[in-house]
Short mmCIF file of C-alpha atoms in Angstrom, two decimals:
data_model
loop_
_atom_site.label_atom_id
_atom_site.label_comp_id
_atom_site.label_asym_id
_atom_site.label_seq_id
_atom_site.Cartn_x
_atom_site.Cartn_y
_atom_site.Cartn_z
CA MET A 538 -11.87 29.27 10.09
CA ALA A 539 -10.82 27.89 13.21
CA ASP A 540 -8.22 29.01 15.34
CA ALA A 541 -4.87 27.69 14.78
CA ARG A 542 -4.67 26.59 18.77
CA THR A 543 -7.43 24.27 18.52
CA THR A 544 -6.93 22.28 15.74
CA PRO A 545 -2.44 22.58 15.71
CA GLU A 546 -2.73 19.35 13.75
CA ALA A 547 -3.75 21.42 10.24
CA LYS A 548 -0.94 23.43 10.60
CA VAL A 549 2.15 20.63 11.49
CA SER A 550 4.31 19.92 8.14
CA ALA A 551 3.74 16.21 7.43
CA SER A 552 7.22 15.54 6.63
CA ARG A 553 8.33 17.00 10.14
CA SER A 554 5.26 15.18 11.95
CA VAL A 555 6.76 11.77 10.09
CA ALA A 556 9.86 12.48 10.92
CA PHE A 557 9.30 12.65 14.94
CA ASP A 558 6.88 9.66 14.86
CA LEU A 559 9.91 7.97 13.18
CA PHE A 560 12.77 9.60 15.80
CA ARG A 561 11.29 8.82 18.64
CA ALA A 562 10.53 5.05 17.58
CA VAL A 563 14.16 4.76 17.41
CA LEU A 564 14.77 6.38 20.59
CA THR A 565 11.69 5.44 22.68
CA LYS A 566 10.62 2.04 21.31
CA ARG A 567 14.20 1.06 20.32
CA THR A 568 12.98 0.12 16.78
CA PRO A 569 15.81 -0.10 14.55
CA PHE A 570 15.47 2.48 11.44
CA ASP A 571 15.12 0.38 8.99
CA GLU A 572 12.17 -1.36 10.68
CA ALA A 573 10.66 2.25 11.78
CA LEU A 574 10.75 3.29 8.02
CA ALA A 575 8.90 0.04 6.42
CA ALA A 576 6.02 0.38 9.64
CA HIS A 577 5.38 4.00 9.01
CA ASP A 578 1.89 3.94 7.07
CA GLY A 579 2.39 7.53 6.54
CA LEU A 580 5.52 7.92 5.13
CA ALA A 581 4.65 5.73 2.03
CA LYS A 582 1.80 8.81 1.62
CA LEU A 583 4.17 11.56 1.46
CA PRO A 584 5.50 13.01 -2.18
CA ASP A 585 8.90 11.77 -3.04
CA ARG A 586 10.87 15.00 -1.84
CA ASP A 587 9.42 14.97 1.30
CA ARG A 588 9.53 11.61 2.06
CA GLY A 589 13.19 11.75 0.94
CA PHE A 590 13.35 15.11 3.76
CA ALA A 591 11.74 12.81 6.28
CA ARG A 592 14.60 9.85 6.43
CA LEU A 593 17.31 12.85 5.51
CA LEU A 594 16.49 14.26 8.77
CA VAL A 595 16.33 11.31 11.09
CA ALA A 596 19.45 10.13 10.00
CA THR A 597 21.16 13.25 10.04
CA ALA A 598 20.05 13.56 13.60
CA LEU A 599 21.07 10.36 14.62
CA ARG A 600 24.45 10.68 13.23
CA ARG A 601 24.87 14.09 14.70
CA LEU A 602 22.97 13.15 18.36
CA GLY A 603 26.18 13.49 20.54
CA HIS A 604 26.56 16.90 19.02
CA VAL A 605 22.90 18.18 19.04
CA ASP A 606 22.56 17.06 22.51
CA ARG A 607 25.94 19.33 23.83
CA LEU A 608 24.26 22.29 21.90
CA VAL A 609 20.44 22.03 23.31
CA ASP A 610 21.19 20.90 26.84
CA GLY A 611 23.42 24.11 26.93
CA CYS A 612 20.34 26.67 26.05
CA LEU A 613 18.84 25.05 28.71
CA ASP A 614 18.55 26.44 32.34
CA LYS A 615 17.84 22.83 34.06
CA PRO A 616 16.88 19.71 32.41
CA LEU A 617 13.08 19.53 31.01
CA PRO A 618 11.24 17.56 33.38
CA ALA A 619 10.12 13.83 32.55
CA LYS A 620 6.71 14.93 31.14
CA ALA A 621 8.05 17.30 28.60
CA LEU A 622 11.19 14.95 26.97
CA VAL A 623 8.63 15.01 23.67
CA VAL A 624 10.00 18.64 23.48
CA ARG A 625 13.54 17.55 23.97
CA ASP A 626 13.09 15.50 20.74
CA ILE A 627 11.32 18.22 19.06
CA LEU A 628 14.29 20.33 19.90
CA ARG A 629 16.93 17.65 18.47
CA LEU A 630 15.01 17.80 14.87
CA ALA A 631 14.66 21.23 14.98
CA ALA A 632 18.55 21.85 15.41
CA THR A 633 19.34 19.05 13.32
CA GLU A 634 17.50 21.33 10.49
CA LEU A 635 19.11 24.55 11.81
CA LEU A 636 22.82 23.53 12.30
CA ILE A 637 23.30 20.85 9.59
CA LEU A 638 20.90 20.61 7.14
CA GLY A 639 20.76 24.27 6.41
CA VAL A 640 17.14 24.72 6.60
CA ALA A 641 16.00 28.73 6.64
CA PRO A 642 15.41 29.61 10.50
CA HIS A 643 11.79 30.59 10.31
CA ALA A 644 10.69 27.59 9.02
CA ALA A 645 12.63 25.41 11.21
CA VAL A 646 11.51 27.24 14.32
CA ASP A 647 7.70 27.90 13.02
CA SER A 648 7.64 24.39 12.43
CA ALA A 649 8.91 23.00 15.96
CA VAL A 650 6.68 25.32 17.66
CA THR A 651 3.73 24.52 15.60
CA LEU A 652 4.66 20.74 16.77
CA ALA A 653 5.49 21.12 20.15
CA ARG A 654 2.00 22.77 20.28
CA SER A 655 0.29 19.83 18.41
CA ARG A 656 1.66 17.53 20.99
CA GLY A 657 0.11 19.30 23.93
CA PHE A 658 2.86 21.00 25.29
CA GLU A 659 1.53 24.48 25.11
CA PRO A 660 3.39 25.63 28.06
CA PHE A 661 6.89 24.66 26.81
CA VAL A 662 6.09 26.64 22.98
CA LYS A 663 7.86 29.91 24.34
CA LEU A 664 10.68 27.91 25.44
CA THR A 665 10.93 25.97 22.23
CA ASN A 666 11.20 29.04 20.34
CA ALA A 667 14.03 30.51 22.45
CA VAL A 668 16.37 27.91 22.24
CA LEU A 669 16.02 27.55 18.92
CA ARG A 670 16.68 31.56 18.56
CA ARG A 671 19.42 30.86 20.16
CA LEU A 672 21.10 28.31 19.11
CA ASP A 673 20.61 30.17 15.51
CA ARG A 674 22.79 32.91 16.76
CA GLU A 675 25.31 31.18 18.67
CA GLY A 676 25.18 27.13 17.50
CA ARG A 677 26.73 27.71 13.85
CA GLY A 678 30.20 27.97 14.74
CA ALA A 679 30.07 25.87 17.94
CA ILE A 680 28.84 22.74 15.72
CA LEU A 681 31.91 23.13 13.80
CA GLU A 682 34.34 23.36 16.28
CA MET A 683 33.16 20.15 17.96
CA PRO A 684 35.35 16.45 17.44
CA ALA A 685 33.51 14.03 15.81
CA LEU A 686 33.95 11.33 18.03
CA GLN A 687 31.55 13.45 20.49
CA ALA A 688 28.68 12.89 18.07
CA LEU A 689 28.86 9.54 19.34
CA PRO A 690 28.33 7.39 22.95
CA ASP A 691 30.90 7.88 25.04
CA TRP A 692 31.66 3.85 25.33
CA LEU A 693 31.81 4.09 21.43
CA ALA A 694 34.10 6.54 21.05
CA ASP A 695 37.09 5.35 24.04
CA GLY A 696 36.68 2.31 22.31
CA TRP A 697 37.47 3.23 19.00
CA ARG A 698 40.18 5.24 20.49
CA ALA A 699 41.97 2.23 22.42
CA ALA A 700 41.53 0.47 19.38
CA TYR A 701 42.83 2.41 16.67
CA GLY A 702 44.00 5.38 18.45
CA ASP A 703 43.01 9.14 18.41
CA ALA A 704 43.29 10.25 14.94
CA THR A 705 41.90 7.36 13.00
CA ALA A 706 38.70 7.14 15.62
CA GLU A 707 38.40 10.20 14.74
CA ALA A 708 38.42 9.65 10.89
CA ILE A 709 36.14 6.83 11.24
CA ALA A 710 33.47 9.14 13.46
CA ALA A 711 33.54 11.88 10.66
CA ALA A 712 32.91 9.34 8.03
CA GLY A 713 29.64 8.49 9.53
CA PHE A 714 28.79 11.97 9.09
CA VAL A 715 28.47 11.59 5.15
CA GLU A 716 24.95 9.83 3.06
CA PRO A 717 26.79 6.78 2.00
CA PRO A 718 26.30 5.84 -1.97
CA LEU A 719 24.23 2.70 -3.00
CA ASP A 720 26.11 -0.46 -3.14
CA ILE A 721 24.89 -2.96 -5.85
CA SER A 722 25.61 -6.85 -6.38
CA VAL A 723 25.10 -8.39 -9.43
CA LYS A 724 24.53 -11.82 -10.49
CA GLU A 725 26.23 -11.61 -13.67
CA ASP A 726 27.85 -8.99 -16.51
CA PRO A 727 28.64 -6.22 -14.15
CA GLU A 728 30.11 -4.17 -16.90
CA GLY A 729 27.05 -3.88 -18.54
CA TRP A 730 24.57 -3.29 -15.78
CA ALA A 731 27.41 -0.32 -14.45
CA GLY A 732 26.47 1.31 -17.62
CA LYS A 733 22.45 0.69 -17.59
CA LEU A 734 22.61 1.73 -14.19
CA GLY A 735 24.88 4.86 -14.46
CA ALA A 736 27.17 3.06 -12.01
CA THR A 737 30.88 3.01 -11.17
CA LEU A 738 32.08 -0.78 -11.18
CA LEU A 739 34.39 -0.70 -8.03
CA PRO A 740 37.53 -3.01 -7.88
CA THR A 741 36.22 -5.44 -6.27
CA GLY A 742 33.35 -5.96 -8.47
CA THR A 743 30.30 -3.93 -6.66
CA LEU A 744 28.58 -1.31 -8.48
CA ARG A 745 28.32 1.97 -6.87
CA ARG A 746 26.04 4.71 -7.40
CA GLY A 747 23.91 7.93 -5.94
CA PHE A 748 21.06 6.89 -3.59
CA ASP A 749 18.04 8.57 -4.45
CA GLY A 750 15.75 6.43 -2.06
CA ARG A 751 13.89 4.74 -4.79
CA VAL A 752 16.12 1.29 -5.42
CA GLU A 753 12.79 -0.74 -6.73
CA ALA A 754 12.59 1.74 -9.50
CA LEU A 755 15.85 1.35 -10.92
CA PRO A 756 16.33 -0.79 -13.91
CA GLY A 757 16.79 -4.41 -13.21
CA PHE A 758 15.36 -5.00 -9.78
CA LYS A 759 11.88 -6.26 -10.61
CA GLU A 760 13.54 -8.63 -13.23
CA GLY A 761 16.07 -9.83 -10.27
CA ALA A 762 19.40 -8.96 -11.73
CA TRP A 763 21.37 -7.42 -8.74
CA TRP A 764 20.55 -6.35 -4.78
CA VAL A 765 21.85 -3.85 -2.41
CA GLN A 766 24.88 -5.22 -0.55
CA ASP A 767 27.84 -2.89 0.46
CA MET A 768 30.89 -3.58 -0.88
CA ALA A 769 32.78 -4.53 2.58
CA ALA A 770 29.70 -6.98 3.05
CA ALA A 771 30.43 -8.43 -0.33
CA LEU A 772 33.64 -9.51 -0.14
CA PRO A 773 33.83 -12.30 2.38
CA ALA A 774 31.74 -15.07 0.41
CA LYS A 775 34.49 -14.48 -2.33
CA LEU A 776 37.30 -15.10 0.26
CA LEU A 777 36.06 -18.75 0.27
CA GLY A 778 37.28 -19.42 -3.48
CA PRO A 779 35.91 -21.22 -6.43
CA VAL A 780 32.65 -22.69 -5.05
CA ALA A 781 31.11 -23.52 -8.05
CA GLY A 782 29.84 -27.41 -7.55
CA LYS A 783 30.54 -27.33 -3.47
CA ARG A 784 28.40 -27.75 -0.62
CA VAL A 785 28.61 -24.46 1.13
CA VAL A 786 26.86 -23.81 4.49
CA ASP A 787 25.59 -20.04 4.95
CA LEU A 788 25.62 -19.44 8.83
CA CYS A 789 23.05 -16.65 10.39
CA ALA A 790 22.27 -15.88 6.68
CA ALA A 791 19.66 -13.82 6.81
CA PRO A 792 18.74 -11.36 4.96
CA GLY A 793 20.59 -13.41 2.23
CA GLY A 794 23.02 -11.08 0.16
CA LYS A 795 26.18 -13.55 0.83
CA THR A 796 23.58 -16.36 -0.16
CA ALA A 797 22.95 -15.10 -3.29
CA GLN A 798 26.65 -14.49 -4.04
CA LEU A 799 27.45 -18.01 -3.41
CA VAL A 800 24.33 -19.33 -5.66
CA ALA A 801 25.20 -17.30 -8.47
CA ALA A 802 28.77 -18.18 -8.00
CA GLY A 803 27.41 -22.15 -8.52
CA ALA A 804 27.54 -23.54 -4.86
CA ASP A 805 25.13 -25.72 -3.49
CA VAL A 806 23.61 -23.55 -0.78
CA LEU A 807 22.33 -24.77 3.12
CA ALA A 808 21.34 -21.19 4.27
CA VAL A 809 20.76 -21.40 8.13
CA ASP A 810 19.10 -18.68 10.47
CA ARG A 811 17.48 -19.30 13.96
CA ALA A 812 14.87 -17.28 13.26
CA LYS A 813 12.17 -18.13 10.91
CA PRO A 814 10.97 -14.56 9.72
CA ARG A 815 14.40 -13.81 8.81
CA LEU A 816 14.78 -16.77 7.10
CA LEU A 817 11.72 -16.19 5.06
CA ARG A 818 13.00 -12.87 4.24
CA LEU A 819 15.59 -14.47 2.54
CA GLU A 820 13.53 -16.93 0.77
CA ARG A 821 11.64 -13.98 -0.58
CA ASN A 822 15.02 -12.08 -1.83
CA LEU A 823 16.30 -15.12 -3.33
CA ALA A 824 12.97 -15.54 -5.32
CA ARG A 825 12.93 -12.17 -6.49
CA LEU A 826 16.56 -13.20 -7.88
CA GLY A 827 15.48 -16.46 -9.34
CA LEU A 828 18.00 -17.93 -7.15
CA THR A 829 17.32 -21.20 -5.18
CA ALA A 830 18.98 -22.65 -2.03
CA ALA A 831 18.22 -25.08 0.74
CA THR A 832 17.16 -23.39 3.96
CA ARG A 833 16.58 -24.33 7.12
CA VAL A 834 15.72 -23.14 10.51
CA ALA A 835 18.31 -23.64 13.26
CA ASP A 836 20.58 -22.55 16.10
CA ALA A 837 23.83 -22.71 14.54
CA THR A 838 25.63 -22.64 17.88
CA GLU A 839 23.83 -26.55 18.33
CA MET A 840 23.04 -27.83 14.65
CA LYS A 841 24.57 -30.87 12.95
CA LEU A 842 25.09 -31.97 9.39
CA GLU A 843 24.46 -35.41 7.99
CA SER A 844 28.02 -35.19 6.84
CA PRO A 845 31.25 -32.31 7.21
CA VAL A 846 31.28 -29.78 4.49
CA ASP A 847 34.13 -28.16 2.32
CA ALA A 848 32.92 -24.60 3.15
CA ILE A 849 31.32 -22.55 5.77
CA LEU A 850 30.82 -19.01 5.75
CA LEU A 851 30.21 -17.38 9.25
CA ASP A 852 28.81 -13.89 9.15
CA ALA A 853 28.01 -13.91 13.01
CA PRO A 854 25.75 -11.59 15.16
CA CYS A 855 27.62 -8.73 16.11
CA SER A 856 27.24 -5.02 17.23
CA SER A 857 27.22 -3.78 13.41
CA THR A 858 29.38 -0.83 14.70
CA GLY A 859 30.72 -0.92 11.59
CA THR A 860 27.54 -0.12 9.62
CA ILE A 861 26.70 2.95 11.43
CA ARG A 862 27.09 5.53 8.08
CA ARG A 863 24.32 3.24 6.90
CA HIS A 864 22.37 2.48 10.00
CA PRO A 865 22.99 5.90 11.99
CA ASP A 866 20.77 4.17 14.44
CA VAL A 867 23.04 1.58 15.53
CA PRO A 868 25.16 3.75 18.23
CA TRP A 869 21.64 4.46 20.39
CA LEU A 870 20.38 0.92 20.40
CA LYS A 871 23.52 -0.95 21.54
CA HIS A 872 24.98 -1.15 24.94
CA PRO A 873 28.62 -0.57 25.91
CA GLY A 874 28.44 -4.41 27.38
CA ASP A 875 27.31 -5.47 24.03
CA PRO A 876 30.24 -6.34 22.59
CA ALA A 877 31.83 -8.78 24.96
CA LYS A 878 28.37 -10.55 25.20
CA LEU A 879 27.96 -11.16 21.33
CA ALA A 880 31.79 -12.32 21.70
CA THR A 881 30.66 -15.16 23.67
CA LEU A 882 28.15 -16.04 21.07
CA GLN A 883 30.54 -15.91 18.48
CA ASP A 884 32.78 -18.34 20.19
CA ARG A 885 29.95 -20.69 20.31
CA LEU A 886 29.29 -20.26 16.52
CA ILE A 887 32.86 -21.09 15.82
CA ALA A 888 33.24 -24.19 17.75
CA ASN A 889 30.31 -25.40 16.02
CA ALA A 890 31.23 -24.42 12.43
CA VAL A 891 34.55 -26.42 13.37
CA ARG A 892 32.99 -29.27 14.06
CA MET A 893 30.94 -29.17 10.96
CA LEU A 894 33.90 -28.56 8.69
CA ALA A 895 35.69 -31.38 6.96
CA PRO A 896 39.61 -31.76 6.85
CA GLY A 897 40.85 -29.44 4.70
CA GLY A 898 37.56 -27.45 4.68
CA VAL A 899 37.74 -23.51 4.55
CA LEU A 900 35.93 -21.56 7.38
CA VAL A 901 35.27 -17.30 6.61
CA PHE A 902 34.42 -16.09 9.79
CA CYS A 903 33.19 -12.33 9.26
CA THR A 904 31.34 -9.42 11.34
CA CYS A 905 30.46 -5.92 10.46
CA SER A 906 32.44 -4.75 13.58
CA LEU A 907 34.93 -2.61 14.08
CA GLU A 908 35.61 -3.87 17.68
CA PRO A 909 38.60 -5.88 17.84
CA VAL A 910 36.59 -8.02 20.53
CA GLU A 911 34.62 -9.04 17.92
CA GLY A 912 36.92 -9.92 15.31
CA PRO A 913 40.95 -10.82 15.66
CA GLU A 914 39.92 -11.28 19.57
CA ARG A 915 37.88 -14.09 18.11
CA VAL A 916 39.84 -15.72 15.50
CA ALA A 917 42.89 -15.66 18.28
CA ALA A 918 40.72 -17.49 20.72
CA ALA A 919 39.44 -19.63 18.04
CA LEU A 920 43.16 -20.74 16.61
CA ALA A 921 44.10 -21.32 20.65
CA ALA A 922 41.36 -23.34 21.13
CA ASN A 923 41.55 -25.30 17.73
CA PRO A 924 44.67 -26.63 17.05
CA GLU A 925 43.38 -28.36 14.12
CA LEU A 926 43.03 -24.80 12.82
CA ARG A 927 44.85 -22.40 10.85
CA ARG A 928 44.88 -18.86 9.13
CA GLU A 929 45.38 -18.71 5.74
CA PRO A 930 46.27 -15.29 4.62
CA ILE A 931 44.11 -13.22 2.46
CA ARG A 932 45.87 -11.98 -0.63
CA PRO A 933 45.10 -8.39 -1.99
CA ASP A 934 43.63 -9.60 -5.48
CA GLU A 935 41.19 -11.11 -4.00
CA VAL A 936 39.72 -7.77 -2.54
CA GLY A 937 40.69 -5.93 -5.85
CA GLY A 938 43.97 -5.51 -5.13
CA LEU A 939 43.00 -2.78 -1.96
CA THR A 940 45.97 -3.48 0.04
CA LYS A 941 44.69 -1.42 2.59
CA LEU A 942 42.00 -3.71 3.47
CA VAL A 943 44.56 -6.40 4.46
CA THR A 944 45.91 -6.37 7.67
CA GLU A 945 49.51 -7.88 8.72
CA GLN A 946 48.24 -10.89 9.55
CA GLY A 947 46.79 -11.18 6.13
CA ASP A 948 42.58 -10.49 7.44
CA LEU A 949 40.36 -8.41 5.98
CA ARG A 950 39.89 -5.42 7.79
CA SER A 951 37.69 -2.68 6.50
CA ARG A 952 36.88 0.89 8.18
CA PRO A 953 34.43 3.55 7.35
CA ASP A 954 37.45 6.18 6.96
CA GLN A 955 39.03 4.24 4.25
CA LEU A 956 38.62 4.59 0.28
CA ALA A 957 37.15 7.62 0.68
CA ALA A 958 37.94 8.69 -2.97
CA LEU A 959 35.56 5.57 -3.96
CA GLY A 960 32.98 6.81 -1.75
CA GLY A 961 34.00 4.74 1.78
CA VAL A 962 33.03 1.91 2.76
CA ASP A 963 31.62 0.03 5.61
CA GLY A 964 33.31 -1.19 8.42
CA PHE A 965 34.20 -5.19 8.12
CA TYR A 966 36.30 -7.83 9.51
CA ALA A 967 36.88 -11.30 8.27
CA CYS A 968 39.31 -13.79 8.36
CA ARG A 969 39.58 -17.47 6.90
CA LEU A 970 40.78 -20.39 8.22
CA VAL A 971 41.12 -23.84 7.33
CA ARG A 972 41.11 -27.16 9.20
CA ALA A 973 43.80 -29.58 8.79
#
């Protein structure tokens, strides 16, 4: 039999090896987690249970990365050399197993040691073992005492404190630790599909059920009866009101959840996106659903229409900080200056949308950001720059009677710390504007 030191790969846990690859893809290659999952050939080859473990391990490590880094770094006498930063990632994942997922210490430590050896870091095996043994002894109590905001980059935590106050910012951060449920929008018969899917029908019309990682295997998916869409993301399209028979432009439309809503409601939709691959994805999604919309590859800051339209939905590119509970990579892929840069783009998008809007037409502007600069501040700027615009307040009955989601100004503002009894909600902002 060959020595384990000469063929260490034979001993490496397949699920942990895949998790390591995914984790590194996000943090070193800056690949969005969803894309990394889709691109990893080995992930699909794992048994369901191992595939679920790999995904959960990486998602949890990203959700709690600030906490884990503080604890790991506290066990190192000096920072690891640049050539051994791979070892730090191995420690991060193993610490997540030990301190958060509750994996047995011998399994987490032995697997990390084996992984370090298999990746060519034999000189750091003793250190890996020592750090994890110390974390097992001392880290469990320490991680429970850490404020939730310390799991995030400082720039993001500080921004939430400034925008929402310390207590609410802490609650938002804590909500991001929880694995979210699966939210579903249906073309028709929500009550019937709630029964078939074992889901709860939320007040807004969204269906909600537990997430087991096998969306494609659920009833109705192949038949195109429904699509995955967070409850908050499903609200902006409804704010356009009855759209049957109306021509509606959906700007920045991919991947197409809102387009699908509008088409299913009877609208004549033009879906616009500047990226052809993204628009092709939208077209594939609509084809599965049996829905049809006109599409156009165009820059929505400059495009022109043959004639003005009565309704425009603008889901503008943003920092996506409201979606962290579903996309835990967001804090680590974004930069402190991103919200301000994106705000400039949002201003340009709103300005051109106003130009394409007919008198009396409705524009719903929305972002999945918690940053005020990407929400109410953009609307204030738009109202100041366009005297012909006025805000039309949203009524609670338009959002399922959930009054907490409507601001004093009459805008939609959802936060991840809200609706905990229902399973939470992504952070979203939307405002309805009417052109005189």
